[in-house]
Short mmCIF file of C-alpha atoms in Angstrom, two decimals:
data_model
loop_
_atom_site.label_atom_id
_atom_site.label_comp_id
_atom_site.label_asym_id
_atom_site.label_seq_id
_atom_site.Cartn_x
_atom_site.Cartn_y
_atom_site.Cartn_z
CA UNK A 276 -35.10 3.15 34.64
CA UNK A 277 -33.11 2.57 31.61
CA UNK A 278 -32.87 4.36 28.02
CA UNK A 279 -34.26 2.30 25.30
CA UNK A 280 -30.30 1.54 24.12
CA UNK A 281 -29.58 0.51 27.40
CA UNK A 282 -32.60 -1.79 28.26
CA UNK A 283 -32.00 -3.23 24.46
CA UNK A 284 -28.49 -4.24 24.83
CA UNK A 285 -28.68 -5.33 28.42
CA UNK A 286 -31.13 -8.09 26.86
CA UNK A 287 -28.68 -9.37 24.71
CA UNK A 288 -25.28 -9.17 27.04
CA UNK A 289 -25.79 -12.52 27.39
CA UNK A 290 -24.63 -13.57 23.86
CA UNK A 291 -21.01 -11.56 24.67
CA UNK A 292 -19.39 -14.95 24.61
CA UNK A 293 -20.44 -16.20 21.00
CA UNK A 294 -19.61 -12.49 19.75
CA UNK A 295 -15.84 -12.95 21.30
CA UNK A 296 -15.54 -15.77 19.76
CA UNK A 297 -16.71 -14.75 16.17
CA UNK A 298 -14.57 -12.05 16.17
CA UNK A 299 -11.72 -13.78 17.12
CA UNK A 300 -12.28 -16.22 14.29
CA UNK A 301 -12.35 -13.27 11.57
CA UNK A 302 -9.48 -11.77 13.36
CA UNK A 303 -7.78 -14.73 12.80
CA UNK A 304 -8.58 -15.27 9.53
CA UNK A 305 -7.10 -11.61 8.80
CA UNK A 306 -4.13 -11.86 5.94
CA UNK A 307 -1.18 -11.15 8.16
CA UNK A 308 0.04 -7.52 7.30
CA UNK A 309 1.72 -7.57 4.38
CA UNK A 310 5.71 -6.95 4.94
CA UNK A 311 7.41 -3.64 4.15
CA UNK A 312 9.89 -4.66 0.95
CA UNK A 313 13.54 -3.83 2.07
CA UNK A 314 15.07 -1.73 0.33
CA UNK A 315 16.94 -2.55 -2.75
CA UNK A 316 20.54 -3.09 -2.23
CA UNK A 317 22.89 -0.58 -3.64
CA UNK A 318 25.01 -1.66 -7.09
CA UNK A 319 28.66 -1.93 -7.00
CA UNK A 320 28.48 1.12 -9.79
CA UNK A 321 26.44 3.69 -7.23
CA UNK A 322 28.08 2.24 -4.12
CA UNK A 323 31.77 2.98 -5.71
CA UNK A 324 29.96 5.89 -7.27
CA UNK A 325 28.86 7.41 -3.76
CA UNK A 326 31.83 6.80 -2.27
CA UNK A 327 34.69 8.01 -4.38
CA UNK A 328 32.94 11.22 -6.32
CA UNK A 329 30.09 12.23 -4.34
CA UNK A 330 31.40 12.02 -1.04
CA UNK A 331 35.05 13.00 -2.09
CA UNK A 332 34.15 16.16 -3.83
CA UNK A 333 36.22 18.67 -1.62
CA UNK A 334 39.29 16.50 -2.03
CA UNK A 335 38.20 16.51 -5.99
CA UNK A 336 38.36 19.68 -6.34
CA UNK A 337 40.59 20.48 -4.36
CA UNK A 338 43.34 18.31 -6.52
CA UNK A 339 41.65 19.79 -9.64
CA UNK A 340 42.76 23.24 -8.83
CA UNK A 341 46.25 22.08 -7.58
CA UNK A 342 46.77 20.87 -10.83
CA UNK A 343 45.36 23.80 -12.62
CA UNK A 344 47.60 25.84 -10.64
CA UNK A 345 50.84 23.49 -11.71
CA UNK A 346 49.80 23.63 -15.16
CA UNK A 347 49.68 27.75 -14.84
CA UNK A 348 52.98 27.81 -13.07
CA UNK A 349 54.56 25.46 -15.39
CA UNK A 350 53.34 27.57 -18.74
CA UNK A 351 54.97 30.65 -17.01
CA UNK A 352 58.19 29.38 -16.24
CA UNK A 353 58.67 28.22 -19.73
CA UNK A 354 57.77 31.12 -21.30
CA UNK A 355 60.31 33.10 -19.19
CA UNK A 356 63.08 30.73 -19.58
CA UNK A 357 62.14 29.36 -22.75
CA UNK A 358 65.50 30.08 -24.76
CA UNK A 359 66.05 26.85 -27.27
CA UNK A 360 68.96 24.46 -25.81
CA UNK A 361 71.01 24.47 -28.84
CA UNK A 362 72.05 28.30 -28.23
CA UNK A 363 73.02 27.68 -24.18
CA UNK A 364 75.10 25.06 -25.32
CA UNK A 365 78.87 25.65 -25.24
CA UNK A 366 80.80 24.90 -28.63
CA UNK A 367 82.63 21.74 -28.38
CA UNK A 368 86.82 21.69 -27.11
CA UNK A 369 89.23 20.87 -30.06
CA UNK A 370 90.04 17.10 -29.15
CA UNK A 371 86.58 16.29 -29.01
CA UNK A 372 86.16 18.41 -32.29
CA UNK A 373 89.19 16.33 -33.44
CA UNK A 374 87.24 13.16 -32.51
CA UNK A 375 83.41 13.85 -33.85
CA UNK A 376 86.18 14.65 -37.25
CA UNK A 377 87.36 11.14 -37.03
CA UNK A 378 84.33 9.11 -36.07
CA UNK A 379 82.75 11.27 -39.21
CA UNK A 380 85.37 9.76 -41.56
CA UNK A 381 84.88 6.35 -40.39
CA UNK A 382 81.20 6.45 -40.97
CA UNK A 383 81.21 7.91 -44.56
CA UNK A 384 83.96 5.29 -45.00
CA UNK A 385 82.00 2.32 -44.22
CA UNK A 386 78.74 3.66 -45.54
CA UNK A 387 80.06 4.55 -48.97
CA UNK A 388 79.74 1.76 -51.23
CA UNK A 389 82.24 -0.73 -52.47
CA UNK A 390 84.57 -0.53 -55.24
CA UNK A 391 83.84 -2.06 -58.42
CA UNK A 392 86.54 -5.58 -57.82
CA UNK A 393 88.89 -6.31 -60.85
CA UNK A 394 87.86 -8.51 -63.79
CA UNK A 395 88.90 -12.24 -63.09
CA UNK A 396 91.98 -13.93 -65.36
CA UNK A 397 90.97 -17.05 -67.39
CA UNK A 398 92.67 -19.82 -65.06
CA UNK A 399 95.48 -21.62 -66.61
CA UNK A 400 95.55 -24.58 -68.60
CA UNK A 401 97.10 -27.31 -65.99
CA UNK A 402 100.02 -29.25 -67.49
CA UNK A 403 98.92 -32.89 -66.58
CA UNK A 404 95.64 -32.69 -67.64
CA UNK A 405 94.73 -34.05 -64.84
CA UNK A 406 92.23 -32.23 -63.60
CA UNK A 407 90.27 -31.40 -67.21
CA UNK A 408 86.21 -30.97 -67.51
CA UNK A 409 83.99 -34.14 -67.15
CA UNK A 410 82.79 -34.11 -70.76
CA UNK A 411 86.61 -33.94 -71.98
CA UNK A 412 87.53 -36.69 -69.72
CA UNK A 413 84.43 -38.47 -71.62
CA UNK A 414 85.83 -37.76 -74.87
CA UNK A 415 89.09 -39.07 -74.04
CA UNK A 416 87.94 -42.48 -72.72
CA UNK A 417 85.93 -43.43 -75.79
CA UNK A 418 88.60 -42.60 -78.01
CA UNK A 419 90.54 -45.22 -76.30
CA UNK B 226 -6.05 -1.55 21.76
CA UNK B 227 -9.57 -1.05 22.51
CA UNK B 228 -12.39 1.18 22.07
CA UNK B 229 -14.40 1.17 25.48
CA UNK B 230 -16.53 4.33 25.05
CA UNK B 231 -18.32 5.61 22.29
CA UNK B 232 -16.04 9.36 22.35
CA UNK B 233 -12.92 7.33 21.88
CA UNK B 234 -11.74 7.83 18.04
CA UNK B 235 -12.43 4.74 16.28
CA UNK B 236 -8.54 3.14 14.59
CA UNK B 237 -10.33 2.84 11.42
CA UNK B 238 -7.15 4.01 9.62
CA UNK B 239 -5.43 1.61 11.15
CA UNK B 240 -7.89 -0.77 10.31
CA UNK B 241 -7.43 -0.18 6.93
CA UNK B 242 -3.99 -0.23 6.47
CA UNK B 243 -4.41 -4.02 7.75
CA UNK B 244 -3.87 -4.11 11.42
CA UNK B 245 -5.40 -6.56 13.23
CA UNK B 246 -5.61 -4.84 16.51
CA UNK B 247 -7.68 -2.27 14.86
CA UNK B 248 -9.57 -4.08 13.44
CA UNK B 249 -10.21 -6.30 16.37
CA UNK B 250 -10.98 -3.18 18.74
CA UNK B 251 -13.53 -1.58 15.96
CA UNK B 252 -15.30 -5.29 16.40
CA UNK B 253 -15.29 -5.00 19.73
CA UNK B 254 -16.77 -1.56 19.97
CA UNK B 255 -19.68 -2.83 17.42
CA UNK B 256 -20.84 -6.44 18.20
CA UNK B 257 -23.13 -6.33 20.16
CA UNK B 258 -25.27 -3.36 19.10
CA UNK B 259 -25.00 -5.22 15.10
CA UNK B 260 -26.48 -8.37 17.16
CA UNK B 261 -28.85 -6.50 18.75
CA UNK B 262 -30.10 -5.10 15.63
CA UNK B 263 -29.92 -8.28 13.73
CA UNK B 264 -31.59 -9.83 16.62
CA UNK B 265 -33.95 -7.58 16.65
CA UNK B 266 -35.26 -8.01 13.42
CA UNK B 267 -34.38 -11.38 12.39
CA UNK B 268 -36.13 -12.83 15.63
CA UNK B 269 -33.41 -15.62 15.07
CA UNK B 270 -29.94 -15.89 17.70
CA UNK B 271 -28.30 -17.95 15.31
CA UNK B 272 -29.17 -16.01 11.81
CA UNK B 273 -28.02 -13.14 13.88
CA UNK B 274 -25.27 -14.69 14.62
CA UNK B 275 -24.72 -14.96 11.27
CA UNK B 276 -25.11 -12.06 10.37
CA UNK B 277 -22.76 -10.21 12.30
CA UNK B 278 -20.17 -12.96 11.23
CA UNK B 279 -20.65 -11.97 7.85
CA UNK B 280 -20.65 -8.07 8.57
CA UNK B 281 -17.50 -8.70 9.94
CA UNK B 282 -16.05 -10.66 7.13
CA UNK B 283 -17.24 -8.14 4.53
CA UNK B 284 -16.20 -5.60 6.44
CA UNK B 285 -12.72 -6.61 6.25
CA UNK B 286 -13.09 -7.18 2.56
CA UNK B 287 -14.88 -3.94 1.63
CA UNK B 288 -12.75 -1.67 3.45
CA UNK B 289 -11.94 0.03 0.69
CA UNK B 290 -15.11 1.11 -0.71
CA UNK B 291 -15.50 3.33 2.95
CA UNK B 292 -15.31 6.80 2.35
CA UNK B 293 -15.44 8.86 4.86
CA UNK B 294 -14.03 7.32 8.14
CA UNK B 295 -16.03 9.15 10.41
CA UNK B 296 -19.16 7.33 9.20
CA UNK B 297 -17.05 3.82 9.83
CA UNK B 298 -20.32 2.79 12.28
CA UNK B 299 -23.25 3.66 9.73
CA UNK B 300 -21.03 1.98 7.09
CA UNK B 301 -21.00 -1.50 8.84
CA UNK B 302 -24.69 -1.05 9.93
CA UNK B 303 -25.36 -0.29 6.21
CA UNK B 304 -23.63 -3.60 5.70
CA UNK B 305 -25.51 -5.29 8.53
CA UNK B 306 -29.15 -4.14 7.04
CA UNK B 307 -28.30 -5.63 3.94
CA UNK B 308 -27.58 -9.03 5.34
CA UNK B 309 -30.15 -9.07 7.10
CA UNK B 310 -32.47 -8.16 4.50
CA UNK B 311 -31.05 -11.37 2.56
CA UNK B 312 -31.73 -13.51 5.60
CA UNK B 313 -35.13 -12.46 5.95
CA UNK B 314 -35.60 -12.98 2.01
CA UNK B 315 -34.87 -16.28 2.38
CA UNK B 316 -36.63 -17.11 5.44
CA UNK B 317 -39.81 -16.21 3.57
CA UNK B 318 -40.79 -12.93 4.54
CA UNK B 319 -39.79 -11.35 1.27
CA UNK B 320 -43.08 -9.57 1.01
CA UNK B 321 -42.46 -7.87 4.46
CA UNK B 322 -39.00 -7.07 3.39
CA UNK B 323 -39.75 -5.27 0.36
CA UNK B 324 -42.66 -3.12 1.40
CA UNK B 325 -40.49 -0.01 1.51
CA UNK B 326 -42.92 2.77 1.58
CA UNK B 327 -46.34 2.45 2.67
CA UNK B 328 -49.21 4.55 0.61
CA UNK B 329 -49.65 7.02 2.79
CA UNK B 330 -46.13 7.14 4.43
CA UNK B 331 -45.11 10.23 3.02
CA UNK B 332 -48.54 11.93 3.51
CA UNK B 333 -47.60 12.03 7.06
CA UNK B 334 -47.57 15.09 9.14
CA UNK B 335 -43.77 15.15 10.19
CA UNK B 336 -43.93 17.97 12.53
CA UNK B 337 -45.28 16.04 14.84
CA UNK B 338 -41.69 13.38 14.44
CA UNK B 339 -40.16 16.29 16.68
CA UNK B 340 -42.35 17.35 19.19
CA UNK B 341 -42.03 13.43 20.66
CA UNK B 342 -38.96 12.92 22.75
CA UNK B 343 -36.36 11.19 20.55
CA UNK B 344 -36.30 7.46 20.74
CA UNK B 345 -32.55 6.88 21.89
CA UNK B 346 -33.47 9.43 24.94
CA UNK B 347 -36.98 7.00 26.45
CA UNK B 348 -36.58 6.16 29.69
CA UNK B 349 -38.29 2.34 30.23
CA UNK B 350 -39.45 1.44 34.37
CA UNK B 351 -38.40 -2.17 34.81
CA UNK B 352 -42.44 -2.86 34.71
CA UNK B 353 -42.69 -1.86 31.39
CA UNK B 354 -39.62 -3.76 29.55
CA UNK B 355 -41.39 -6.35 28.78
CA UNK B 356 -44.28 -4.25 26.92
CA UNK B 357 -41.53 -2.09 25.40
CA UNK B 358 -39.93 -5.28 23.56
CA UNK B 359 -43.58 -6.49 22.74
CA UNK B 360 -44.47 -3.22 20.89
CA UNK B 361 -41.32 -3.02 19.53
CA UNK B 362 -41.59 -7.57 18.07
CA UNK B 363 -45.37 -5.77 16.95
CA UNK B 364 -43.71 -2.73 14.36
CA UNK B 365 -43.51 -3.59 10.96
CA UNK B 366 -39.90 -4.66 10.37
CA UNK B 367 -39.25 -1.48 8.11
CA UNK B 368 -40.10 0.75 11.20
CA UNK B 369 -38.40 -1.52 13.28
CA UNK B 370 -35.10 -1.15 11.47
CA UNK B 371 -35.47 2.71 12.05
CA UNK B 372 -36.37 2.77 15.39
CA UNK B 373 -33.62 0.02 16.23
CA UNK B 374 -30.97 2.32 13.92
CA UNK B 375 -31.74 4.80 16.67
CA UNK B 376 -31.77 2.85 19.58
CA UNK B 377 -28.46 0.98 19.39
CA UNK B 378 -25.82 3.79 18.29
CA UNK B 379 -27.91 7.17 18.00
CA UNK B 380 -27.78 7.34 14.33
CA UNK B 381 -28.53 10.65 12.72
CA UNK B 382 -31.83 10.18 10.75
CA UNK B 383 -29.96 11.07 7.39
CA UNK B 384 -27.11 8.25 7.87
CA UNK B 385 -30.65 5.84 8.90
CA UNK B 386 -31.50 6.93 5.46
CA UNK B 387 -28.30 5.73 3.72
CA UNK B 388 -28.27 2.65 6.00
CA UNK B 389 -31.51 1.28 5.04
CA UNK B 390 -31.38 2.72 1.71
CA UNK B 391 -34.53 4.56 1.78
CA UNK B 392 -35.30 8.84 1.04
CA UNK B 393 -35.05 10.40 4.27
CA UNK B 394 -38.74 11.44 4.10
CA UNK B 395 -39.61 8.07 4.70
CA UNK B 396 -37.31 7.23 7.17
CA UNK B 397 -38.68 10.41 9.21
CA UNK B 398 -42.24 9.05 8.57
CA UNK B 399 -41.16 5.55 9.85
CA UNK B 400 -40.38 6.92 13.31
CA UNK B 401 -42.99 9.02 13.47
CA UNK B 402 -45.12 5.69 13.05
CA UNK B 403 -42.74 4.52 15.33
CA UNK B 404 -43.22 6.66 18.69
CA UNK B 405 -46.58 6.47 18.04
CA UNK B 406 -46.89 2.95 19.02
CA UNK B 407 -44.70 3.44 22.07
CA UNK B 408 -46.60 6.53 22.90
CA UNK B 409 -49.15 5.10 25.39
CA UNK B 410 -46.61 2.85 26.86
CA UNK B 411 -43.72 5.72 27.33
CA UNK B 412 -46.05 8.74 27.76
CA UNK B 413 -46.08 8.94 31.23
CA UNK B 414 -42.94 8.02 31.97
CA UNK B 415 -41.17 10.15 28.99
CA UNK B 416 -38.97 13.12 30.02
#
């Protein structure tokens, strides 16, 4: 005996063949999966980005504070030692006193101005004649 | 991958994220009970045939529109019926096709749908085959698509409902009318 499910696909078994091959035909008219996308390839901005800041952040802030520190250190020091230069210095020995004197002269002297030259004599007459203006010499041929 | 047995969780996820070996092993598992069915009805090899070529293809195309996964089997049945009823439209037998609910369908006494052994549980003697597929040629198709529904794959009566597109009422009604025209020839022999 068989159940009515049984008994109503036995009768049809036969047809297995045909079925196999339309199912192999809409299988193989299935689009083909559609790729995954890869992913988008990182700028130069976000690689450098990644690189330098966000994987170097220790070492960043680590140098921050080393400077921070410097900076502290330095404003300390000065404030200790901070004395104007003018007032360490030691007044100057007499032959360099003697020599700032002389190189002070010869700067006012050659930055002071000129003196006002002498007013010019009239040039004497010349005896020959010879060498007399151009209109005179004019004068003197016509008359001849 | 296949799908050999009907416990076996059907890859319909997998189906419908595109993968052909899914797909092919949910085709596998239902081919020949959608022939059957078509075959059944239609009386044709070739339209059915047909129309499991074209379950399949809408299948793949519609796979989207199934919402709940579990009912992936009533879902390409549902899709099965409908071809079917367009193939039997055109063949000529539109008045058959439409008849949907006969005047006194609903008037029928449905306690007496469960005290008759459930179809997908009859027990046929080799003798009788050939009656059983006589009586079963003889049903209106309408009650044929019922009883067939629960022949092939055990459908509950409400997903025969949403299959065929009819109120349940009338698909209890239908296979009431159903086992009553196997009754003489399964009687005996029923559990």
């Amino acid at each position: 005996m068989k159940t009515s499910r049984e008994l109503l696909l036995a009768r049809h078994a036969d047809s297995r063949p045909r079925l196999d091959a339309i199912r192999a035909a809409v299988i193989a008219e299935l689009p083909s999966p559609r790729p995954t996308a890869p992913p988008p390839s990182p700028s130069l901005r976000s690689t450098l980005w990644e690189q330098l800041v966000v994987a170097g952040r220790p070492a960043w802030m680590a140098l921050g504070a080393a400077w921070v520190l410097i900076f502290l250190l330095d404003t300390a020091s000065s404030s200790v030692t901070g004395r104007p230069v003018v007032a360490t210095a030691s007044p100057p020995s007499p032959e360099v006193e003697s020599i700032l004197t002389a190189q002070r002269e010869l700067w006012v002297e050659l930055t002071s101005p000129a003196e006002p030259a002498p007013p010019a004599k009239e040039p004497a007459a010349s005896p020959s004649g010879a060498r007399l203006p151009l209109h005179r010499r004019d004068h003197l041929t016509t008359s001849a | 991958m296949t799908v050999e047995t009907e416990d076996e969780p059907l890859p319909v996820a997998a189906a419908r994220a595109g993968d052909p070996a899914a797909w092919d092993a949910l085709f596998r598992r239902y081919q020949l009970p959608l022939y059957a069915y078509a075959r059944e009805l239609l009386r044709d090899d070739q339209t059915a045939l047909d129309v499991v070529q074209e379950t399949f293809l809408n299948a793949v195309r519609h796979v989207a529109s199934l919402r709940d996964e579990a009912r992936f089997g009533s879902w390409l049945f549902g899709i099965a019926h409908q071809r079917c009823q367009q193939h039997g439209r055109r063949r000529g037998r539109e008045a058959r096709w439409l008849v949907v609910d006969l005047p006194d369908e609903e008037r029928e006494d449905h306690a007496a749908v469960s005290e008759e052994p459930d179809p997908h549980d009859w027990l046929v003697r080799r003798e009788q085959e050939a009656e059983f597929f006589e009586r079963l040629a003889g049903l209106p198709e309408a009650h044929r698509a019922v009883l067939l529904l629960r022949f092939v794959d055990d459908f509950p009566l409400e997903e025969i409902a949403v299959i065929t597109g009819v109120p349940l009422g009338t698909v209890k009604s239908r296979l009431h009318h159903a086992k009553i025209a196997f009754r003489r020839l399964l009687g005996p022999a029923s559990p």
